[in-house]
């Protein structure tokens, strides 16, 4: 089966039902039925085929949340074209790498982005409005490419431990498995109303949000992004029953007045959280305010969702529940031997949700998978005697800020290009709102020019990766083997 088949199944009997509420370019609220979505998808599919796109070709998207994201996802999966979402917060350097690596036929973008010279000169840019305009005159008859479920559907770039982002290749089967599992396990039905505030350029918003919406046939309100004041209005106006968010969003929602929180909670069916650890204290405050126990789950770009707290039964604070259907999870020691319940080790997963490998990176694949094809998540975990999994940290030094992943190595390599910087180490410090924030320690020849370092990082990195502080030290504390002991660096607290 392919993703388009599942969408078409969900169209049966509900072509005239409202599928989507969104703000158009003019800021006016608009709606589309499932039949409209199908017609828009078909027209765009004809246009992309007419422009020569074939199965296996890549098409990159550099777009904020807007209705055309949905059209493009559906047209690409229908044609077998591989969608490459790009984080709109990325700067030239990050974008140039993705484009050089994925070699897309074109990048679909909006006027403002193409005007800002974010893209390398030799890349073909397609303006999203022009594309929509041209698609409108295409036939609305359905097209179907013969695709195997193993065909790639998405290449999602995740920052790499090597400093350069790697493209995780996700197949139709990965997306189908993930979507059908979540619909079943979280009891999502066509009666739900899903408030979509997550960015569509990451798997949380795309593979969990969009795909479960399409499969379940529920109604979705698409917001451009999350902002707590705006979210409060959307909760009141749209009256959703379903919400997916990162911990930062739940921390922000706790700022809402208690009576508003209670009103929102009374209409909601399910709040789900993921992409970063949800502090137990946030879960508890949220339960008191909104009257809901947030359902925490665990996934990755490479595997989509692996583990989830139960819909029915105890949603245990601080844990990520059990493996989802068809997924096996093990915890192993450094020699890849299983550890006993209650002991900490690396979490390995296997199942139809797990990607087939990184785009053109056999050496990264060799590190990511064991010889018997278990995916090494790099996360440390424990399994309790009753089967609940708890994450206890990371094998790698990944920082997660506001649900966005940051690999220190990428920032360190950039800082080392600065004049007079001899050594650089980036670490995460706790932050109540964003979970963690990156800060940089530097060994330099001269006094630090913090403003220049900050400006250089802002020019070259997405804003969430820019260190919040640059701290000069004479030397790094190191082990006998020369490894930097990050925990021994002088403490820094925001002033
Ligand atoms: C933030 N910004 C955005 C944006 N989110 N711009 C465009 N689209 C978005 N969706 C920009 C802001 O304009 C600002 O830019 C800067 O980022 C910081 O924004 P902020 O509002 O001050 O930040 P904050 O209040 O902390 O809220 C950020 C947030 C955002 C929670 C809304 O972090 C967010 O949407 N996070 C979701 C990340 C996510 O989807 N992760 C899933 C990865 S998949 P400037 O220029 O003014 O600084 C994965 C697998 C799994 O991990 O298991 O899910």
Coordinates of C-alpha atoms in Angstrom, one line a residue, residues 90-437:
X90 CA 17.6 27.5 8.8
X91 CA 20.1 30.0 7.4
X92 CA 22.0 29.9 4.1
X93 CA 24.7 27.5 5.4
X94 CA 22.3 25.0 6.7
X95 CA 20.1 25.2 3.6
X96 CA 23.0 25.0 1.2
X97 CA 24.1 21.7 2.8
X98 CA 20.6 20.1 2.5
X99 CA 20.3 21.1 -1.1
X100 CA 23.8 19.9 -2.0
X101 CA 23.1 16.6 -0.2
X102 CA 19.5 15.9 -1.4
X103 CA 19.9 17.3 -4.9
X104 CA 16.2 18.3 -5.3
X105 CA 14.8 19.1 -8.7
X106 CA 13.5 22.3 -7.2
X107 CA 12.8 24.1 -3.9
X108 CA 9.2 25.3 -3.4
X109 CA 9.3 28.5 -1.4
X110 CA 7.4 31.7 -0.8
X111 CA 8.2 35.1 -2.3
X112 CA 9.8 36.5 0.8
X113 CA 12.2 33.6 1.3
X114 CA 13.4 33.6 -2.3
X115 CA 13.9 37.3 -2.2
X116 CA 16.1 37.0 0.8
X117 CA 18.9 35.1 -0.9
X118 CA 18.7 32.2 1.4
X119 CA 19.3 29.7 -1.4
X120 CA 22.4 28.9 -3.5
X121 CA 22.4 30.7 -6.9
X122 CA 22.2 27.4 -8.9
X123 CA 19.1 26.0 -7.3
X124 CA 15.7 26.1 -9.1
X125 CA 13.1 27.9 -7.0
X126 CA 9.4 27.4 -7.5
X127 CA 7.2 30.1 -6.0
X128 CA 4.4 28.4 -4.1
X129 CA 1.8 30.9 -5.2
X130 CA 2.7 30.5 -8.8
X131 CA 2.6 26.8 -8.4
X132 CA -0.9 27.0 -6.9
X133 CA -2.0 29.3 -9.7
X134 CA -0.7 27.0 -12.4
X135 CA -2.2 23.9 -10.8
X136 CA -5.7 25.5 -10.8
X137 CA -6.1 24.9 -14.6
X138 CA -5.0 21.3 -14.5
X139 CA -7.4 18.4 -14.7
X140 CA -8.8 17.1 -11.4
X141 CA -8.9 13.4 -12.5
X142 CA -6.9 11.2 -10.2
X143 CA -3.4 10.0 -11.1
X144 CA -1.8 7.0 -9.6
X145 CA 1.8 5.9 -9.8
X146 CA 2.6 2.2 -9.0
X147 CA 4.7 2.4 -5.9
X148 CA 5.9 -0.2 -3.5
X149 CA 5.4 0.5 0.2
X150 CA 9.2 0.6 0.6
X151 CA 9.4 3.5 -1.8
X152 CA 10.8 6.6 -0.1
X153 CA 8.3 9.3 0.8
X154 CA 10.3 11.8 2.8
X155 CA 13.9 12.7 3.5
X156 CA 14.0 14.5 6.8
X157 CA 17.3 16.2 7.8
X158 CA 18.4 15.7 11.4
X159 CA 21.5 17.4 12.7
X160 CA 24.3 14.9 12.9
X161 CA 26.9 14.1 15.4
X162 CA 29.5 14.8 12.7
X163 CA 28.3 18.4 12.5
X164 CA 26.6 18.0 9.1
X165 CA 22.9 17.1 9.0
X166 CA 22.0 13.7 7.6
X167 CA 18.8 12.9 5.6
X168 CA 16.7 10.2 7.2
X169 CA 14.9 8.4 4.4
X170 CA 11.3 7.5 5.5
X171 CA 9.2 5.1 3.3
X172 CA 5.5 5.0 2.6
X173 CA 5.4 2.0 4.9
X174 CA 7.1 3.9 7.7
X175 CA 4.5 6.7 7.5
X176 CA 1.5 4.3 7.0
X177 CA 2.5 2.2 10.0
X178 CA 3.1 5.2 12.2
X179 CA -0.2 6.8 11.2
X180 CA -2.4 3.8 11.5
X181 CA -0.9 2.9 14.9
X182 CA -1.4 6.3 16.3
X183 CA -5.0 6.5 15.0
X184 CA -5.7 3.1 16.7
X185 CA -3.8 3.6 19.9
X186 CA -4.9 7.2 20.6
X187 CA -8.5 6.5 19.4
X188 CA -8.5 9.2 16.8
X189 CA -11.7 9.3 14.8
X190 CA -13.5 11.5 12.3
X191 CA -15.3 13.1 15.2
X192 CA -12.1 14.6 16.4
X193 CA -11.0 18.2 15.8
X194 CA -7.3 18.6 15.6
X195 CA -5.5 21.9 16.4
X196 CA -2.3 21.8 14.3
X197 CA 0.3 24.3 15.6
X198 CA 3.4 22.2 15.1
X199 CA 5.7 23.1 12.2
X200 CA 5.0 20.8 9.2
X201 CA 8.7 20.6 8.4
X202 CA 9.3 18.1 11.2
X203 CA 8.0 14.6 11.7
X204 CA 5.9 15.6 14.8
X205 CA 3.7 17.9 12.8
X206 CA 4.0 16.0 9.5
X207 CA 4.0 12.3 10.2
X208 CA 1.9 12.4 13.4
X209 CA -0.2 15.5 12.7
X210 CA -1.0 15.5 9.0
X211 CA -0.9 11.8 8.4
X212 CA -3.3 10.9 11.3
X213 CA -5.6 13.7 10.2
X214 CA -5.7 12.3 6.7
X215 CA -6.2 8.8 7.8
X216 CA -8.8 9.5 10.4
X217 CA -10.8 12.0 8.4
X218 CA -11.1 14.3 11.3
X219 CA -11.3 18.1 11.0
X220 CA -8.1 20.1 11.3
X221 CA -7.4 23.8 12.1
X222 CA -4.0 24.6 10.7
X223 CA -2.2 27.5 12.4
X224 CA 0.9 29.1 11.1
X225 CA 2.7 28.4 14.3
X226 CA 2.4 28.2 18.1
X227 CA 2.1 31.4 20.1
X228 CA 0.3 31.1 23.5
X229 CA -2.0 34.2 23.0
X230 CA -3.0 33.0 19.6
X231 CA -3.4 29.4 20.7
X232 CA -5.8 30.6 23.4
X233 CA -8.0 32.2 20.8
X234 CA -7.8 29.1 18.6
X235 CA -8.8 26.8 21.5
X236 CA -11.8 29.0 22.1
X237 CA -12.9 29.5 18.4
X238 CA -12.1 26.1 17.0
X239 CA -12.9 24.0 20.1
X240 CA -10.5 21.2 19.3
X241 CA -10.6 17.8 20.9
X242 CA -7.0 16.8 20.0
X243 CA -3.7 18.6 20.4
X244 CA -0.1 17.6 19.8
X245 CA 2.7 19.7 21.2
X246 CA 6.3 19.8 22.5
X247 CA 6.9 20.5 26.2
X248 CA 7.6 24.2 25.6
X249 CA 4.1 24.6 24.3
X250 CA 2.6 23.0 27.5
X251 CA 4.8 25.2 29.7
X252 CA 3.4 28.2 27.8
X253 CA -0.2 27.0 28.1
X254 CA 0.2 26.9 31.8
X255 CA 0.4 30.7 31.6
X256 CA -3.3 30.8 30.7
X257 CA -5.9 32.0 33.3
X258 CA -7.3 29.1 35.3
X259 CA -10.9 29.5 34.2
X260 CA -9.8 29.6 30.5
X261 CA -7.7 26.5 31.1
X262 CA -10.6 24.7 32.7
X263 CA -12.9 25.6 29.8
X264 CA -10.4 24.4 27.2
X265 CA -9.8 21.2 29.1
X266 CA -13.5 20.5 29.4
X267 CA -13.8 20.3 25.5
X268 CA -10.6 18.5 24.9
X269 CA -10.3 14.7 24.5
X270 CA -6.5 14.2 24.3
X271 CA -3.3 16.2 24.7
X272 CA -0.2 14.4 23.4
X273 CA 3.4 15.5 24.1
X274 CA 6.7 14.5 22.6
X275 CA 10.0 15.6 20.8
X276 CA 11.6 16.4 24.2
X277 CA 11.3 15.1 27.8
X278 CA 8.2 16.4 29.5
X279 CA 9.0 17.3 33.1
X280 CA 6.8 15.5 35.6
X281 CA 6.1 18.8 37.3
X282 CA 4.6 20.2 34.0
X283 CA 2.5 17.1 33.6
X284 CA 1.2 17.6 37.1
X285 CA 0.5 21.3 36.9
X286 CA -1.2 20.8 33.6
X287 CA -3.5 18.0 35.1
X288 CA -4.4 20.4 37.9
X289 CA -5.1 23.3 35.5
X290 CA -6.7 21.6 32.5
X291 CA -8.0 18.5 34.1
X292 CA -6.0 16.3 31.6
X293 CA -3.1 13.9 32.0
X294 CA -0.9 14.7 29.0
X295 CA -0.1 11.5 27.0
X296 CA 3.7 11.4 26.6
X297 CA 5.2 9.4 23.8
X298 CA 8.7 8.9 22.4
X299 CA 9.9 9.1 18.8
X300 CA 12.7 10.3 16.5
X301 CA 12.9 11.5 12.9
X302 CA 14.6 8.2 12.0
X303 CA 11.9 6.0 13.5
X304 CA 8.8 8.0 13.8
X305 CA 7.0 6.9 17.0
X306 CA 8.4 4.1 19.1
X307 CA 6.8 4.1 22.5
X308 CA 3.7 5.7 24.0
X309 CA 1.9 5.9 27.3
X310 CA -1.4 4.1 27.1
X311 CA -4.6 5.9 26.1
X312 CA -6.5 3.7 28.6
X313 CA -4.6 3.0 31.8
X314 CA -2.0 4.8 33.7
X315 CA -0.1 7.6 31.9
X316 CA 2.8 7.5 34.2
X317 CA 4.7 10.8 34.7
X318 CA 8.3 10.7 33.6
X319 CA 7.8 7.6 31.5
X320 CA 7.2 7.1 27.8
X321 CA 5.0 4.0 28.2
X322 CA 5.3 0.9 26.0
X323 CA 6.3 0.0 22.4
X324 CA 3.6 0.8 19.9
X325 CA 2.1 -2.1 17.8
X326 CA 4.6 -4.1 15.8
X327 CA 7.6 -2.4 17.4
X328 CA 10.2 -4.2 19.6
X329 CA 12.4 -2.3 22.1
X330 CA 15.4 -3.6 24.0
X331 CA 17.8 -2.1 26.4
X332 CA 21.4 -3.1 26.1
X333 CA 24.9 -2.5 27.6
X334 CA 28.0 -1.2 25.7
X335 CA 28.5 -4.8 24.3
X336 CA 24.9 -4.8 23.1
X337 CA 23.9 -7.5 25.7
X338 CA 20.4 -7.1 27.2
X339 CA 20.3 -5.6 30.6
X340 CA 17.8 -6.5 33.3
X341 CA 14.6 -4.6 34.1
X342 CA 15.5 -1.5 36.2
X343 CA 19.0 -1.2 34.8
X344 CA 20.0 1.6 32.5
X345 CA 21.3 0.9 28.9
X346 CA 21.0 2.1 25.4
X347 CA 17.5 1.8 23.8
X348 CA 17.4 -0.2 20.6
X349 CA 14.2 -0.5 18.4
X350 CA 13.1 -2.6 15.5
X351 CA 9.9 -2.5 13.5
X352 CA 8.1 -1.3 10.4
X353 CA 8.3 2.3 11.7
X354 CA 12.1 2.4 11.5
X355 CA 13.7 4.1 8.5
X356 CA 15.8 2.3 6.0
X357 CA 18.9 4.5 6.4
X358 CA 20.4 7.9 5.8
X359 CA 20.5 9.4 2.3
X360 CA 23.9 8.4 0.7
X361 CA 25.6 7.8 4.1
X362 CA 26.5 4.1 4.3
X363 CA 29.0 4.8 7.1
X364 CA 26.3 6.5 9.2
X365 CA 24.0 3.6 8.6
X366 CA 26.7 1.2 9.8
X367 CA 26.9 3.1 13.0
X368 CA 23.1 3.5 13.4
X369 CA 22.2 -0.2 13.1
X370 CA 23.5 -3.3 14.9
X371 CA 24.5 -6.3 12.7
X372 CA 21.1 -7.8 13.3
X373 CA 19.3 -4.6 12.2
X374 CA 18.3 -3.0 15.5
X375 CA 18.3 0.7 15.3
X376 CA 20.5 2.3 18.0
X377 CA 18.5 5.3 19.3
X378 CA 21.5 6.8 21.2
X379 CA 19.1 7.3 24.1
X380 CA 19.6 5.8 27.5
X381 CA 16.5 4.1 29.1
X382 CA 15.3 1.7 31.7
X383 CA 12.4 -0.7 31.6
X384 CA 10.4 -1.2 34.8
X385 CA 9.2 -4.6 35.9
X386 CA 5.7 -3.8 34.6
X387 CA 7.0 -2.8 31.2
X388 CA 7.0 1.0 31.3
X389 CA 10.0 2.6 29.7
X390 CA 11.7 5.7 31.2
X391 CA 14.3 7.7 29.3
X392 CA 17.3 8.6 31.4
X393 CA 19.5 10.7 29.2
X394 CA 21.4 10.5 26.0
X395 CA 24.4 8.6 24.8
X396 CA 25.2 11.5 22.6
X397 CA 25.4 15.2 23.7
X398 CA 22.3 16.3 21.8
X399 CA 20.6 19.4 23.1
X400 CA 16.8 19.8 22.6
X401 CA 15.5 23.4 22.8
X402 CA 11.8 24.1 22.3
X403 CA 11.5 20.6 20.7
X404 CA 14.2 21.5 18.0
X405 CA 17.3 19.3 18.0
X406 CA 20.7 20.9 18.3
X407 CA 24.0 19.0 17.9
X408 CA 26.8 20.8 19.7
X409 CA 29.3 19.7 17.1
X410 CA 27.7 21.7 14.3
X411 CA 28.0 24.9 16.4
X412 CA 31.5 24.1 17.6
X413 CA 32.7 23.6 14.1
X414 CA 31.3 27.0 13.1
X415 CA 32.9 28.7 16.1
X416 CA 36.2 27.2 15.2
X417 CA 36.1 29.1 11.9
X418 CA 36.1 32.4 13.8
X419 CA 39.3 34.4 14.1
X420 CA 41.3 33.6 17.3
X421 CA 39.1 30.7 18.5
X422 CA 41.3 27.8 19.3
X423 CA 38.8 25.5 21.0
X424 CA 35.1 25.5 21.4
X425 CA 32.6 23.4 23.4
X426 CA 28.9 23.9 23.3
X427 CA 26.6 22.5 26.1
X428 CA 23.0 22.7 27.0
X429 CA 21.8 24.3 30.2
X430 CA 18.4 23.8 31.8
X431 CA 15.7 26.3 30.9
X432 CA 12.2 26.2 32.3
X433 CA 10.5 27.2 29.1
X434 CA 12.6 25.7 26.3
X435 CA 13.9 22.7 28.2
X436 CA 17.5 23.5 27.3
X437 CA 19.5 26.4 25.9

